[in-house]
Short mmCIF file of C-alpha atoms in Angstrom, two decimals:
data_model
loop_
_atom_site.label_atom_id
_atom_site.label_comp_id
_atom_site.label_asym_id
_atom_site.label_seq_id
_atom_site.Cartn_x
_atom_site.Cartn_y
_atom_site.Cartn_z
CA MET A 1 2.91 -22.11 -4.83
CA PHE A 2 5.34 -25.08 -3.03
CA PRO A 3 5.18 -27.89 -5.08
CA SER A 4 4.69 -31.45 -2.52
CA LEU A 5 7.14 -32.99 -0.84
CA ASN A 6 7.21 -36.57 0.37
CA CYS A 7 9.76 -35.71 3.94
CA ARG A 8 9.55 -33.92 7.38
CA LEU A 9 11.52 -31.06 8.86
CA PRO A 10 13.95 -32.51 11.43
CA PRO A 11 12.36 -32.47 14.84
CA SER A 12 14.38 -29.79 16.25
CA LEU A 13 14.33 -27.70 13.08
CA GLY A 14 10.44 -27.94 13.35
CA LEU A 15 10.17 -26.62 15.86
CA TYR A 16 12.26 -24.15 16.33
CA LEU A 17 10.90 -21.80 13.15
CA LEU A 18 7.50 -22.94 14.37
CA LEU A 19 8.32 -20.92 18.09
CA LEU A 20 10.55 -17.77 15.85
CA LEU A 21 7.23 -17.74 13.83
CA VAL A 22 4.77 -18.11 17.35
CA THR A 23 7.42 -15.36 18.72
CA THR A 24 7.22 -13.05 15.90
CA ILE A 25 3.73 -12.63 15.57
CA THR A 26 2.28 -12.79 19.84
CA ASN A 27 5.61 -10.86 21.43
CA ALA A 28 4.10 -7.49 21.56
CA GLN A 29 3.70 -6.56 25.10
CA TRP A 30 5.25 -3.33 24.70
CA ILE A 31 6.12 -1.14 28.19
CA ASP A 32 3.54 1.87 28.50
CA TYR A 33 5.89 3.97 29.73
CA PRO A 34 5.41 7.48 32.05
CA GLY A 35 5.97 11.01 30.73
CA ASN A 36 9.06 10.77 32.67
CA GLY A 37 10.86 8.01 34.97
CA LEU A 38 14.69 6.67 35.75
CA ALA A 39 16.46 4.44 33.29
CA THR A 40 19.84 3.07 32.52
CA MET A 41 22.18 4.78 29.21
CA THR A 42 24.29 2.88 27.38
CA HIS A 43 26.09 3.95 24.51
CA TYR A 44 26.58 2.64 21.09
CA GLY A 45 28.37 4.34 16.79
CA LEU A 46 26.61 5.08 14.94
CA PRO A 47 28.64 6.00 12.21
CA SER A 48 27.58 9.09 10.51
CA GLY A 49 25.03 9.52 7.85
CA PHE A 50 23.78 6.22 9.42
CA VAL A 51 19.93 5.16 8.25
CA ALA A 52 18.80 3.71 11.80
CA SER A 53 15.42 1.46 12.51
CA CYS A 54 12.81 4.21 11.66
CA GLY A 55 14.49 5.28 8.83
CA CYS A 56 14.92 8.60 9.62
CA THR A 57 17.01 10.96 7.47
CA GLY A 58 20.66 10.64 7.82
CA ALA A 59 20.90 14.63 8.28
CA SER A 60 19.68 13.36 11.56
CA THR A 61 23.04 12.00 13.19
CA ASN A 62 24.89 15.63 12.92
CA TYR A 63 22.52 15.82 16.20
CA PRO A 64 21.96 13.44 19.15
CA THR A 65 20.56 11.00 18.94
CA ALA A 66 19.57 7.18 20.93
CA ALA A 67 17.65 4.10 20.50
CA LEU A 68 14.83 2.69 22.48
CA SER A 69 14.99 -0.25 24.02
CA GLN A 70 12.78 -2.14 22.42
CA MET A 71 9.53 -3.39 23.97
CA ALA A 72 9.38 0.80 25.69
CA TYR A 73 10.50 1.30 21.38
CA GLY A 74 6.92 -1.06 20.92
CA SER A 75 8.52 -3.28 17.65
CA SER A 76 10.74 -5.65 16.43
CA ALA A 77 11.74 -4.44 13.73
CA ASN A 78 11.88 -1.47 11.88
CA TYR A 79 9.41 1.57 13.38
CA GLY A 80 7.54 1.94 16.30
CA PRO A 81 5.48 4.50 18.36
CA GLY A 82 9.07 5.23 20.59
CA CYS A 83 9.94 6.66 16.34
CA GLY A 84 11.22 10.57 16.04
CA ARG A 85 10.41 10.58 20.14
CA CYS A 86 12.28 13.66 22.01
CA PHE A 87 13.55 12.90 25.31
CA ASN A 88 15.14 15.00 27.50
CA LEU A 89 18.32 12.91 28.98
CA THR A 90 20.14 13.52 32.42
CA LEU A 91 22.51 11.78 33.99
CA VAL A 92 22.85 10.52 38.25
CA ASN A 93 25.52 8.38 38.59
CA PRO A 94 27.16 5.25 37.02
CA ILE A 95 26.01 1.67 37.59
CA ILE A 96 28.72 -0.55 37.53
CA ALA A 97 32.13 1.66 40.05
CA THR A 98 33.20 0.66 42.87
CA PRO A 99 33.52 3.11 45.41
CA PRO A 100 29.89 4.87 44.06
CA PHE A 101 31.12 7.59 41.78
CA PHE A 102 28.34 10.83 42.12
CA PRO A 103 29.57 13.42 39.02
CA SER A 104 29.94 16.85 40.58
CA VAL A 105 27.97 18.52 37.98
CA VAL A 106 24.58 17.60 36.33
CA LYS A 107 25.23 16.50 32.50
CA SER A 108 21.59 16.77 30.09
CA ILE A 109 20.92 16.49 26.72
CA VAL A 110 18.45 16.34 24.71
CA VAL A 111 17.48 13.24 22.01
CA LYS A 112 15.64 12.24 19.03
CA ILE A 113 14.42 8.31 18.79
CA THR A 114 16.03 6.61 15.59
CA ASP A 115 16.91 3.24 16.39
CA LEU A 116 15.90 0.36 18.52
CA CYS A 117 18.46 -1.99 21.08
CA PRO A 118 16.84 -5.31 20.55
CA LEU A 119 15.82 -7.48 23.49
CA SER A 120 18.21 -9.30 25.01
CA LEU A 121 17.43 -12.27 27.43
CA THR A 122 20.13 -10.96 29.88
CA GLY A 123 21.29 -7.19 28.68
CA TRP A 124 20.42 -3.28 29.25
CA CYS A 125 17.86 -3.88 26.74
CA SER A 126 16.50 -6.49 28.53
CA GLY A 127 13.19 -4.46 30.25
CA THR A 128 9.99 -6.15 29.48
CA ALA A 129 6.76 -5.09 30.54
CA ALA A 130 6.66 -7.55 33.96
CA LYS A 131 10.63 -7.24 34.71
CA PRO A 132 12.96 -4.42 34.83
CA ASN A 133 15.77 -4.96 33.48
CA SER A 134 18.87 -5.80 36.04
CA ALA A 135 19.41 -1.58 38.05
CA GLY A 136 15.45 -2.13 38.33
CA ALA A 137 14.78 0.24 35.73
CA TYR A 138 12.41 -1.26 32.92
CA LEU A 139 13.55 2.06 29.81
CA ASN A 140 17.13 1.67 27.83
CA PHE A 141 18.80 4.18 26.74
CA ASP A 142 21.24 4.16 23.97
CA LEU A 143 23.47 7.18 23.07
CA ALA A 144 24.96 7.03 19.81
CA TYR A 145 27.72 8.22 21.64
CA PRO A 146 31.00 9.04 20.65
CA SER A 147 29.12 11.89 17.39
CA LYS A 148 30.21 15.48 16.70
CA ALA A 149 27.03 16.29 17.81
CA ILE A 150 28.26 15.38 21.46
CA PRO A 151 30.61 16.97 24.37
CA ASP A 152 33.31 14.47 23.74
CA ASP A 153 33.49 14.77 27.42
CA PHE A 154 30.33 14.36 28.12
CA PHE A 155 30.20 11.47 30.91
CA PRO A 156 31.99 12.70 33.63
CA SER A 157 34.83 10.28 35.10
CA ASP A 158 37.71 10.27 37.51
CA GLN A 159 40.71 8.69 35.38
CA ALA A 160 42.99 8.51 38.10
CA LEU A 161 40.79 6.77 41.26
CA TYR A 162 39.06 4.39 38.15
CA GLY A 163 41.71 3.40 36.25
CA TYR A 164 39.70 3.88 32.82
CA LYS A 165 36.93 7.02 31.65
CA ASP A 166 34.16 5.24 30.23
CA PHE A 167 31.82 3.84 33.37
CA GLY A 168 29.43 2.28 30.76
CA VAL A 169 26.02 1.94 32.33
CA TRP A 170 24.46 4.88 33.65
CA ASN A 171 21.20 5.61 36.04
CA ILE A 172 19.44 8.03 34.60
CA THR A 173 16.53 10.56 34.09
CA TYR A 174 14.36 10.40 31.42
CA GLN A 175 11.79 13.29 30.61
CA SER A 176 9.93 13.90 27.21
CA VAL A 177 10.18 16.73 25.24
CA ALA A 178 8.94 18.26 22.68
CA CYS A 179 11.02 18.10 19.27
CA ALA A 180 10.38 21.60 18.17
CA SER A 181 11.39 23.90 20.65
CA ASP A 182 13.50 20.89 22.33
CA TRP A 183 15.77 18.47 20.06
CA PRO A 184 19.29 20.11 18.34
CA GLY A 185 18.17 19.13 14.78
CA ALA A 186 15.06 20.32 14.74
CA LYS A 187 15.34 23.96 12.40
CA ASP A 188 17.30 21.54 10.67
CA PRO A 189 14.90 20.96 7.55
CA ALA A 190 17.20 17.78 6.41
CA ALA A 191 17.12 16.62 9.69
CA LEU A 192 13.95 16.38 9.85
CA GLY A 193 10.97 12.51 7.87
CA SER A 194 12.84 9.59 7.06
CA VAL A 195 14.23 8.86 4.35
CA LYS A 196 12.16 8.75 1.14
CA GLU A 197 12.68 6.11 -1.52
CA LEU A 198 12.06 3.58 2.18
CA GLY A 199 9.16 4.22 1.49
CA LEU A 200 6.43 3.42 3.93
CA SER A 201 8.80 0.73 5.56
CA GLY A 202 10.49 4.10 7.45
CA CYS A 203 8.42 6.34 9.86
CA CYS A 204 11.04 9.47 11.69
CA PRO A 205 7.36 12.28 12.44
CA ALA A 206 8.83 15.72 13.62
CA ASP A 207 7.62 16.58 16.75
CA PRO A 208 5.15 13.51 18.00
CA THR A 209 2.83 13.99 20.26
CA PRO A 210 1.94 10.89 22.64
CA GLY A 211 -1.68 10.53 22.64
CA ASN A 212 -2.25 11.39 18.78
CA VAL A 213 -2.31 8.60 16.07
CA THR A 214 -2.03 11.34 13.84
CA ASN A 215 1.22 11.44 13.54
CA ILE A 216 3.58 8.31 16.12
CA CYS A 217 4.06 5.51 14.27
CA PRO A 218 2.21 2.01 14.32
CA SER A 219 4.77 -0.51 15.15
CA PHE A 220 5.38 -2.22 12.03
CA SER A 221 5.14 -6.16 14.42
CA ASP A 222 1.72 -5.53 15.41
CA GLN A 223 0.56 -4.48 11.61
CA ASN A 224 -1.75 -1.64 13.21
CA GLY A 225 -2.44 0.22 9.90
CA LEU A 226 0.63 2.29 7.97
CA PRO A 227 2.48 4.73 9.26
CA PRO A 228 2.36 8.34 8.57
CA ASP A 229 3.37 9.80 5.53
CA THR A 230 6.71 11.16 7.11
CA ARG A 231 9.00 10.53 4.10
CA THR A 232 10.66 13.60 2.68
CA ASN A 233 13.64 14.27 -0.31
CA SER A 234 16.82 14.43 1.48
CA ALA A 235 19.27 11.42 -0.13
CA ARG A 236 19.11 7.34 -0.68
CA PRO A 237 20.06 5.84 3.03
CA THR A 238 22.99 4.96 2.82
CA ALA A 239 23.88 1.96 5.36
CA SER A 240 20.67 0.32 6.40
CA ILE A 241 19.32 -2.61 4.48
CA ASP A 242 14.98 -2.38 4.57
CA SER A 243 14.35 -5.19 6.82
CA PHE A 244 11.14 -4.41 6.03
CA LEU A 245 11.30 -6.75 3.46
CA VAL A 246 13.51 -9.52 4.65
CA TYR A 247 10.60 -9.33 7.30
CA LEU A 248 8.03 -10.36 5.24
CA LEU A 249 9.88 -13.12 3.81
CA VAL A 250 10.88 -14.61 6.47
CA LEU A 251 7.42 -14.41 7.45
CA GLY A 252 5.97 -15.92 3.61
CA THR A 253 8.36 -18.31 4.30
CA LEU A 254 7.45 -19.99 7.83
CA SER A 255 3.98 -19.47 6.86
CA ALA A 256 4.72 -22.01 3.95
CA LEU A 257 6.37 -24.19 5.97
CA VAL A 258 3.42 -24.56 8.40
CA LYS A 259 1.11 -24.73 6.16
CA ILE A 260 4.01 -28.03 3.97
CA TYR A 261 4.06 -29.37 7.06
CA PRO A 262 1.09 -28.69 9.89
CA SER A 263 2.53 -31.35 12.35
CA PHE A 264 5.62 -30.58 13.25
CA LYS A 265 7.51 -34.98 14.14
#
C-alpha cells in the first residue's frame, strides 16, 4: 500500500511514465511472417554458456543460435513464439558494399532462436508489421557470432578489394525447418529446453511446431497463458538477469503511480 501524498509528478515525468505504461501494454502488433522468405542478418557477441531471453540452456551456445527481431519474435521481454524455432539461413549478398559483392559460394546455416533483438527506430531490428527495416526486410536474424559453433570463415569476404573482411549486414533468405532433424544441437540433451531454475519465466521448446499451441511459447508481453514446461535439469544460468521479475516490478510500480496520480498535469 502506497501512502497518500500531497504532491504531483513533474509534467514531463508523468507523461513519460504514462506513455511507457501504455507502450508496455499495447505494443503487440507482432509480425505474422511466412515459413520462408527474405530477411537481413547481422551478428552479435554472445558469451559461451550465456542464458539469453528465451531461457534456453547455456549449452545451446555450443551450437548455432540467433536472436530474432522483436516484432517477429513476438514479445518485448523474456520468451515469445519465436523461442526455440529453427531456421535455415542462406547468405545472398552484403547490404553495404561498394562495388556490390556477390559471393562465389553459397553459405547456409541452421540456427535456433534463443534471444530477442530489441525493437529500435532505425536499426536492423526495426521492422514492424507496417514498416520494414532500411533494407526492406521485416525480419532480422542476429547471429551469435563469432562462435565455436560456426566456422571463422562463414561470412565470405574480399579483403584485398574492400580493405576489410566483415561486411556487417547481409541480405539473406530464411526457411523454417524442424529442429529435431536439422539443428546441429538437436541430439544433445543438455542443449535442449529451458533452464529449470528460471521456472515459468523461461520457455525454449526443443522442437516447436508453428501453429501448435501445445509446444509454441506464448508472448510474455501479451500474457496469453502460461508457457509449456520446457525446463530441464541443466545448470543454472551463468550470466542472465531474470527479466520476468524486473518486468513485474516495473509494471506494478507504474500501475500504482497511475492510481496515485490519476491526472498528470
